[in-house]
Amino acid sequence: GVDAAAMHGDLSQSARERALERFRSGKVTTLVATDVAARGLDLEEISHVVNYDPPEDGKGYVHRVGRTGRAGRAGQGITLVLPEQQGEVGRVAAMLGHHESFEAAGMKPARARLVYTSRRGRRSKW
């Protein structure tokens, strides 16, 4: 089994603090947190972040995975992706410069979306 503590929006502030203290002290090795509950957490020595629900944009991804590897430490971010989520996650991966590793993992990126058209009618995917 995995010794884990949970943090989510339905917990009282004192219950969140207890869960966080159990994690910080090493009594549990895994902290499971919803996106809302995880905001504002400043934890050191996080080795892995696992996203079960992919962030919708690059900023959200960087914010979540940025919890690992602080102060020059190593860390790893893992995102679980359903087939119907590949397109959007692929766009985020491309924006963050991870297009090659995304494809190397066997996923298919979505086609680029038209974001901008100049007044002269030239199209750009960026």
CSV table of C-alpha atoms in Angstrom, one decimal:
chain,number,residue,atom,x,y,z
A,1,GLY,CA,0.0,0.0,0.0
A,2,VAL,CA,0.9,3.6,-0.3
A,3,ASP,CA,0.9,5.9,2.7
A,4,ALA,CA,-0.9,8.9,1.5
A,5,ALA,CA,-2.7,12.1,2.7
A,6,ALA,CA,-5.5,13.8,0.8
A,7,MET,CA,-6.2,17.5,0.3
A,8,HIS,CA,-9.3,18.7,-1.4
A,9,GLY,CA,-11.7,21.6,-1.4
A,10,ASP,CA,-14.2,19.9,1.0
A,11,LEU,CA,-11.7,19.7,3.8
A,12,SER,CA,-11.6,22.2,6.6
A,13,GLN,CA,-8.5,24.4,6.8
A,14,SER,CA,-7.4,22.5,9.9
A,15,ALA,CA,-7.8,19.1,8.1
A,16,ARG,CA,-5.7,20.5,5.2
A,17,GLU,CA,-3.0,21.6,7.6
A,18,ARG,CA,-2.9,18.2,9.3
A,19,ALA,CA,-2.6,16.4,5.9
A,20,LEU,CA,0.2,18.8,4.9
A,21,GLU,CA,2.0,18.3,8.2
A,22,ARG,CA,1.8,14.5,7.8
A,23,PHE,CA,3.4,14.8,4.4
A,24,ARG,CA,6.1,17.3,5.4
A,25,SER,CA,7.1,15.2,8.5
A,26,GLY,CA,7.4,12.1,6.4
A,27,LYS,CA,4.6,10.2,8.1
A,28,VAL,CA,3.1,9.8,4.6
A,29,THR,CA,5.1,9.7,1.4
A,30,THR,CA,2.4,10.7,-1.0
A,31,LEU,CA,0.2,13.8,-1.1
A,32,VAL,CA,-2.9,13.6,-3.3
A,33,ALA,CA,-4.3,17.1,-4.0
A,34,THR,CA,-6.9,18.5,-6.2
A,35,ASP,CA,-5.9,21.4,-8.4
A,36,VAL,CA,-7.7,23.9,-6.1
A,37,ALA,CA,-6.2,22.5,-2.9
A,38,ALA,CA,-2.7,22.5,-4.3
A,39,ARG,CA,-2.6,26.2,-5.2
A,40,GLY,CA,-0.2,28.1,-3.1
A,41,LEU,CA,1.5,25.1,-1.6
A,42,ASP,CA,5.2,25.8,-1.2
A,43,LEU,CA,6.8,22.3,-0.7
A,44,GLU,CA,10.4,21.5,-1.1
A,45,GLU,CA,11.8,18.1,-2.2
A,46,ILE,CA,8.9,17.0,-4.4
A,47,SER,CA,10.3,14.4,-6.6
A,48,HIS,CA,7.2,13.6,-8.8
A,49,VAL,CA,4.0,15.3,-9.8
A,50,VAL,CA,1.4,13.1,-11.5
A,51,ASN,CA,-1.4,14.9,-13.3
A,52,TYR,CA,-4.6,12.7,-13.6
A,53,ASP,CA,-6.5,15.5,-15.3
A,54,PRO,CA,-4.3,17.3,-17.7
A,55,PRO,CA,-4.1,21.1,-17.3
A,56,GLU,CA,-5.9,23.0,-20.1
A,57,ASP,CA,-3.0,25.4,-20.8
A,58,GLY,CA,0.8,25.7,-20.6
A,59,LYS,CA,0.7,28.0,-17.6
A,60,GLY,CA,-1.3,25.5,-15.6
A,61,TYR,CA,1.1,22.7,-16.6
A,62,VAL,CA,4.2,24.6,-15.7
A,63,HIS,CA,2.6,25.7,-12.4
A,64,ARG,CA,1.8,22.1,-11.4
A,65,VAL,CA,5.0,20.4,-12.6
A,66,GLY,CA,7.0,23.3,-11.3
A,67,ARG,CA,6.5,21.9,-7.8
A,68,THR,CA,9.3,19.4,-8.6
A,69,GLY,CA,12.9,20.2,-9.0
A,70,ARG,CA,13.0,23.3,-6.9
A,71,ALA,CA,16.3,24.8,-5.9
A,72,GLY,CA,18.3,22.8,-8.4
A,73,ARG,CA,16.8,19.5,-7.4
A,74,ALA,CA,15.7,16.8,-9.9
A,75,GLY,CA,12.0,16.2,-10.4
A,76,GLN,CA,9.7,14.5,-12.9
A,77,GLY,CA,6.2,15.5,-14.1
A,78,ILE,CA,3.9,12.8,-15.5
A,79,THR,CA,0.6,13.5,-17.2
A,80,LEU,CA,-1.9,10.8,-17.8
A,81,VAL,CA,-3.8,11.4,-21.0
A,82,LEU,CA,-6.9,9.8,-22.4
A,83,PRO,CA,-7.2,9.4,-26.2
A,84,GLU,CA,-9.7,12.2,-26.5
A,85,GLN,CA,-7.4,14.6,-24.6
A,86,GLN,CA,-4.4,14.0,-26.9
A,87,GLY,CA,-5.1,17.0,-29.2
A,88,GLU,CA,-5.3,19.6,-26.5
A,89,VAL,CA,-2.4,18.2,-24.5
A,90,GLY,CA,-0.4,18.0,-27.7
A,91,ARG,CA,-0.9,21.7,-28.3
A,92,VAL,CA,0.3,22.5,-24.7
A,93,ALA,CA,3.3,20.2,-25.3
A,94,ALA,CA,4.2,22.0,-28.5
A,95,MET,CA,3.9,25.4,-26.9
A,96,LEU,CA,6.3,24.3,-24.2
A,97,GLY,CA,8.8,22.8,-26.6
A,98,HIS,CA,8.0,19.1,-25.7
A,99,HIS,CA,6.5,18.2,-29.1
A,100,GLU,CA,9.2,15.5,-29.8
A,101,SER,CA,8.9,13.7,-26.5
A,102,PHE,CA,5.1,13.8,-26.8
A,103,GLU,CA,5.3,12.0,-30.2
A,104,ALA,CA,8.0,9.7,-28.8
A,105,ALA,CA,5.5,8.6,-26.2
A,106,GLY,CA,3.2,7.4,-29.0
A,107,MET,CA,0.7,10.2,-28.9
A,108,LYS,CA,-0.6,12.1,-31.8
A,109,PRO,CA,-0.6,15.8,-31.7
A,110,ALA,CA,-3.6,17.8,-33.0
A,111,ARG,CA,-3.2,19.9,-36.1
A,112,ALA,CA,-2.2,23.5,-35.4
A,113,ARG,CA,-5.2,25.8,-35.0
A,114,LEU,CA,-5.5,29.1,-36.8
A,115,VAL,CA,-5.0,31.8,-34.2
A,116,TYR,CA,-4.2,34.8,-36.2
A,117,THR,CA,-4.9,36.1,-39.7
A,118,SER,CA,-3.2,39.3,-40.9
A,119,ARG,CA,-5.1,42.0,-42.6
A,120,ARG,CA,-3.4,41.0,-45.8
A,121,GLY,CA,-5.0,37.6,-45.6
A,122,ARG,CA,-1.8,35.7,-44.7
A,123,ARG,CA,-2.4,32.9,-42.3
A,124,SER,CA,-0.3,31.9,-39.4
A,125,LYS,CA,-0.6,29.0,-37.0
A,126,TRP,CA,0.9,31.1,-34.3
